[in-house]
Coordinates of N, CA and C in Angstrom, one line a residue:
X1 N 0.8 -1.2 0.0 CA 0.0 0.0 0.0 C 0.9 1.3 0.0
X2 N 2.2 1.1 0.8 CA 2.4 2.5 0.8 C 3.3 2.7 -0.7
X3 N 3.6 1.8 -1.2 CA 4.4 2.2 -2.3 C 3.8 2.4 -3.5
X4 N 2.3 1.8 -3.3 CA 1.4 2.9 -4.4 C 0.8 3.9 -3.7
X5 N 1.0 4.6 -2.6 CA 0.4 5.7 -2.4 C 1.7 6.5 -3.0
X6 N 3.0 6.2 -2.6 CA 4.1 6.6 -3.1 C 3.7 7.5 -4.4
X7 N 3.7 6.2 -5.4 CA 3.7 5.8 -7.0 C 2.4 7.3 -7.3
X8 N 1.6 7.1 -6.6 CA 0.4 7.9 -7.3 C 0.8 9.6 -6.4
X9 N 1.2 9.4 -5.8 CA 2.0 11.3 -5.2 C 3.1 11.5 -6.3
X10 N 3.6 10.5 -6.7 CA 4.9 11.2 -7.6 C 4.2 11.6 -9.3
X11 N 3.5 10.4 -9.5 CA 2.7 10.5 -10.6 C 1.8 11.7 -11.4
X12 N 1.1 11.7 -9.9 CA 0.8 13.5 -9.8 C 1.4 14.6 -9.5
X13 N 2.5 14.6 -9.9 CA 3.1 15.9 -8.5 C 3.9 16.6 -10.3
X14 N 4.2 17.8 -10.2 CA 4.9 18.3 -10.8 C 6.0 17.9 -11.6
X15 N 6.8 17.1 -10.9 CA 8.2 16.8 -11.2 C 7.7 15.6 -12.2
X16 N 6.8 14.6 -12.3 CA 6.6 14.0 -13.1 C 5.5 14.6 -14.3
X17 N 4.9 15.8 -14.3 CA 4.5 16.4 -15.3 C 5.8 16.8 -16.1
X18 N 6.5 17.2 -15.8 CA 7.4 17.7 -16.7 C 8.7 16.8 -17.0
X19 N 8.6 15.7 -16.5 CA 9.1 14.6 -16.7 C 8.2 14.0 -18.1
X20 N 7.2 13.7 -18.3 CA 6.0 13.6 -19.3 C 6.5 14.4 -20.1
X21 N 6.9 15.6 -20.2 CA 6.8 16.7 -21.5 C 8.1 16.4 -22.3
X22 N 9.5 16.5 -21.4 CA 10.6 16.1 -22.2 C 10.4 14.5 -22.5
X23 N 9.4 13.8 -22.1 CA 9.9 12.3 -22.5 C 9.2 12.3 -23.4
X24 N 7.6 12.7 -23.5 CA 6.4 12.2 -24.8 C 6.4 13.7 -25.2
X25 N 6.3 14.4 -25.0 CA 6.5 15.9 -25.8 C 4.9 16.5 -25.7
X26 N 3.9 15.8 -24.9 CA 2.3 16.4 -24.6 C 3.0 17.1 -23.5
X27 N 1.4 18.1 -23.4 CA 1.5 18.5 -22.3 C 1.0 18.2 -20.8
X28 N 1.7 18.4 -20.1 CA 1.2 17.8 -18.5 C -0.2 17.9 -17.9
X29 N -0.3 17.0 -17.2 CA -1.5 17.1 -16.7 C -1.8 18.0 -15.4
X30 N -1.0 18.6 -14.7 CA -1.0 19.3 -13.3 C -0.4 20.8 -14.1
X31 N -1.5 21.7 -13.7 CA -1.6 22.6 -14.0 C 0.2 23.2 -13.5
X32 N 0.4 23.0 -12.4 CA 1.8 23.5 -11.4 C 2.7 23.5 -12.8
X33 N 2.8 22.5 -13.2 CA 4.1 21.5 -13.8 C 3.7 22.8 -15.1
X34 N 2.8 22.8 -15.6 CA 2.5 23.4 -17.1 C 3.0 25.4 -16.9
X35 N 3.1 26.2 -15.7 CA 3.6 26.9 -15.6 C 5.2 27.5 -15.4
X36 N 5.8 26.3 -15.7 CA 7.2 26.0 -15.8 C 7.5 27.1 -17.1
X37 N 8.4 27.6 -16.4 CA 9.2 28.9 -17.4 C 9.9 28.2 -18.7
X38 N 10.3 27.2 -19.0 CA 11.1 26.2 -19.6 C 9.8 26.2 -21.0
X39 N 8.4 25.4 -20.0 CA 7.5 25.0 -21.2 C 6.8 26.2 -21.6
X40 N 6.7 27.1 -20.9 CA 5.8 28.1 -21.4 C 6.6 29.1 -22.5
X41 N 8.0 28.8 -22.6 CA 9.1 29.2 -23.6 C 9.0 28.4 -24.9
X42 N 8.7 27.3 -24.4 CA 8.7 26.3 -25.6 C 8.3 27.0 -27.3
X43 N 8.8 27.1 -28.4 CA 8.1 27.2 -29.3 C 6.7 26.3 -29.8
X44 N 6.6 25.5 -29.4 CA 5.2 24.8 -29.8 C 4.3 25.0 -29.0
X45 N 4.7 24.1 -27.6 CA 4.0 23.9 -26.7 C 3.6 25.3 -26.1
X46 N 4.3 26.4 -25.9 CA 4.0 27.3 -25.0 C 3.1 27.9 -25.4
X47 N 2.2 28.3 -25.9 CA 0.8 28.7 -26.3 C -0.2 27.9 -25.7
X48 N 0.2 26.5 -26.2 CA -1.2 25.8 -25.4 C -1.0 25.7 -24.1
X49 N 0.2 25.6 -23.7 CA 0.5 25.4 -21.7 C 0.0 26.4 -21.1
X50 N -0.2 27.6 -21.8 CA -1.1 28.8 -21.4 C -2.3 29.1 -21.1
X51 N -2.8 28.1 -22.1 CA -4.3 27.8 -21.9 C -4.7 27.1 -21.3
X52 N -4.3 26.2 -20.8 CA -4.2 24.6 -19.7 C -5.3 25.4 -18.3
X53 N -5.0 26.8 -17.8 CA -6.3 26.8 -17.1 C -7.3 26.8 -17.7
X54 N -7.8 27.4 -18.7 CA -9.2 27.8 -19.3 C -9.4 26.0 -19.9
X55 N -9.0 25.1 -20.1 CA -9.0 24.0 -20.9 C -9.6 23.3 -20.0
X56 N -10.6 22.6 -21.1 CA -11.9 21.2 -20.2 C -11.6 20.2 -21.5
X57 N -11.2 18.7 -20.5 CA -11.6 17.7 -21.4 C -12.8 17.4 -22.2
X58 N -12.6 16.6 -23.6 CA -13.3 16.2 -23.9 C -13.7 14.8 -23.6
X59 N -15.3 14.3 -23.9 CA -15.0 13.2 -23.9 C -15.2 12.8 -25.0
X60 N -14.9 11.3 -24.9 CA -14.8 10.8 -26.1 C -15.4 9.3 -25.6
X61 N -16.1 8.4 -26.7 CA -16.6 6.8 -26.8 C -15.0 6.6 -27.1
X62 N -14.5 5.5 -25.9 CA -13.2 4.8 -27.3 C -12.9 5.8 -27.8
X63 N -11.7 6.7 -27.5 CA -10.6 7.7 -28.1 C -9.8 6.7 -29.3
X64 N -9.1 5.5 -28.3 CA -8.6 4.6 -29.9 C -9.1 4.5 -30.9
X65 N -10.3 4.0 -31.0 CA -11.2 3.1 -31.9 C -11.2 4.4 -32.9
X66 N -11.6 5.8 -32.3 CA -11.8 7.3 -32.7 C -11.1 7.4 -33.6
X67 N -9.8 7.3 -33.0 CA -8.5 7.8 -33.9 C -8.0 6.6 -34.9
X68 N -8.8 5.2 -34.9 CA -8.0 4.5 -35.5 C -8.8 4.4 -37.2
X69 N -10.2 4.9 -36.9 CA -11.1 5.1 -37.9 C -10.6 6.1 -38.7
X70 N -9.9 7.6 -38.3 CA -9.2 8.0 -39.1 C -7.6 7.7 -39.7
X71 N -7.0 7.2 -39.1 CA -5.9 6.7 -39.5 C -6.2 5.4 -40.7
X72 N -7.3 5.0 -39.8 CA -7.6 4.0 -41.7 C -8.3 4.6 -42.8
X73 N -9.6 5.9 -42.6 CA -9.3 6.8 -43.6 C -8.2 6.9 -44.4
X74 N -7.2 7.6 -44.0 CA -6.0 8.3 -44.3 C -5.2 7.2 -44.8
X75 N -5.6 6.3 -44.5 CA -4.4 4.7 -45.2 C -5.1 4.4 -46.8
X76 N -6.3 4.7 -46.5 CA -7.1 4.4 -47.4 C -7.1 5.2 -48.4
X77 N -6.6 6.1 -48.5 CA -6.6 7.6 -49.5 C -4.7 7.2 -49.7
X78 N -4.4 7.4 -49.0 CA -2.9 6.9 -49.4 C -2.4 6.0 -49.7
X79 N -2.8 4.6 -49.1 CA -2.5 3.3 -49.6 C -3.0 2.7 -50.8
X80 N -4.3 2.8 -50.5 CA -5.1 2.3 -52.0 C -5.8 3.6 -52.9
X81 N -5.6 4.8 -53.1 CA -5.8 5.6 -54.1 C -7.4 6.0 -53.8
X82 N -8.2 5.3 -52.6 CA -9.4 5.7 -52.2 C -9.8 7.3 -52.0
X83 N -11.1 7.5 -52.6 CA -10.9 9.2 -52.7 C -11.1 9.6 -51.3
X84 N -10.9 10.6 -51.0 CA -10.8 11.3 -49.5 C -12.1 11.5 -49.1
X85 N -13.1 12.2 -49.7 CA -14.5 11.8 -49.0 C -15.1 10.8 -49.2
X86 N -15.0 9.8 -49.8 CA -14.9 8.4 -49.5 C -14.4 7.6 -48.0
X87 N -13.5 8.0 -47.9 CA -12.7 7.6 -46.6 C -13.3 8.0 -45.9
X88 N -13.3 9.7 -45.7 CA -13.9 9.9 -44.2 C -15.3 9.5 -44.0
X89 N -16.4 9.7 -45.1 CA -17.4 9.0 -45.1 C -17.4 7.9 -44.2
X90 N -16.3 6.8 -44.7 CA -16.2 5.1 -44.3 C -16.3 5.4 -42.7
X91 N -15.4 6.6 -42.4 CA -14.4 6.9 -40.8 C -16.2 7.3 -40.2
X92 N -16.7 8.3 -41.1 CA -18.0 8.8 -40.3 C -18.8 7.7 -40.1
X93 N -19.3 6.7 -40.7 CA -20.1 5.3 -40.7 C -19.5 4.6 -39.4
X94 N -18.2 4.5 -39.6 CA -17.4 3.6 -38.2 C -17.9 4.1 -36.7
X95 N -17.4 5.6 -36.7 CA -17.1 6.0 -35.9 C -19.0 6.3 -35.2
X96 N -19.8 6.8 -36.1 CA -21.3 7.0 -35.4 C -21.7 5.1 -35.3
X97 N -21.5 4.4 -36.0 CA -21.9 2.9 -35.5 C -21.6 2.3 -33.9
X98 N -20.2 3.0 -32.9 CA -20.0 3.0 -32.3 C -20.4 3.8 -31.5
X99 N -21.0 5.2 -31.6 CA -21.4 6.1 -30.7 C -22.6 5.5 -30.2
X100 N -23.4 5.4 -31.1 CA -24.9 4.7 -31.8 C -25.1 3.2 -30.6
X101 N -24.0 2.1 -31.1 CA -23.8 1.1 -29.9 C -23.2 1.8 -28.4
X102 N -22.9 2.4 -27.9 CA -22.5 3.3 -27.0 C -24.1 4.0 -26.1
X103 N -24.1 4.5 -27.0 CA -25.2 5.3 -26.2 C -26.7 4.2 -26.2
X104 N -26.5 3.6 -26.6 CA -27.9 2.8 -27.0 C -28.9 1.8 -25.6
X105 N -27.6 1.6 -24.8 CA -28.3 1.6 -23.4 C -28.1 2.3 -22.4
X106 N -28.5 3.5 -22.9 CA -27.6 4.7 -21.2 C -28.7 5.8 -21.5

């Protein structure tokens, strides 16, 4: 017990938000960590780390499944010459058949 109470204080704490930024390059999830003079310098990042208070997640059914409907779009237009509203068409069919099952008992 105490070494995941440990695990979940470090996990959240600052020093591992910005641990997350230099390793995966998103931005952190603890607002502290995203005020870092370093990321808010950032050429990319530092715009959005600015906005990190005003910012509410989304949700999402299955974020994977989400993103994988477009990525096979996008394979589909690039790999086999499939026309681009075609694809996303395919991606929009996928992706509402799943919202559709999702919401259908709630």
């Amino acid at each position: 017990l105490d070494a995941s109470i440990k695990f979940l204080q470090f996990i959240t704490s600052p020093e591992a938000g910005a641990i997350w930024v230099d390793i995966v390059g998103e931005l952190p999830a603890q607002l502290e960590a995203a005020n870092d003079p370093e990321l808010m310098a950032d050429e990319k990042l530092g715009a959005f780390a600015a906005g990190l208070p005003y910012a509410h997640a989304t949700f999402f059914v299955n974020e994977s499944d989400n993103r994988q409907a477009l990525i096979d779009a996008y394979d589909m237009v690039l790999l086999s010459g499939e026309d681009p509203n075609t694809a996303l068409d395919i991606a929009v069919e996928t992706v509402q058949e799943m919202l559709d099952e999702f919401w259908a008992d709630r």
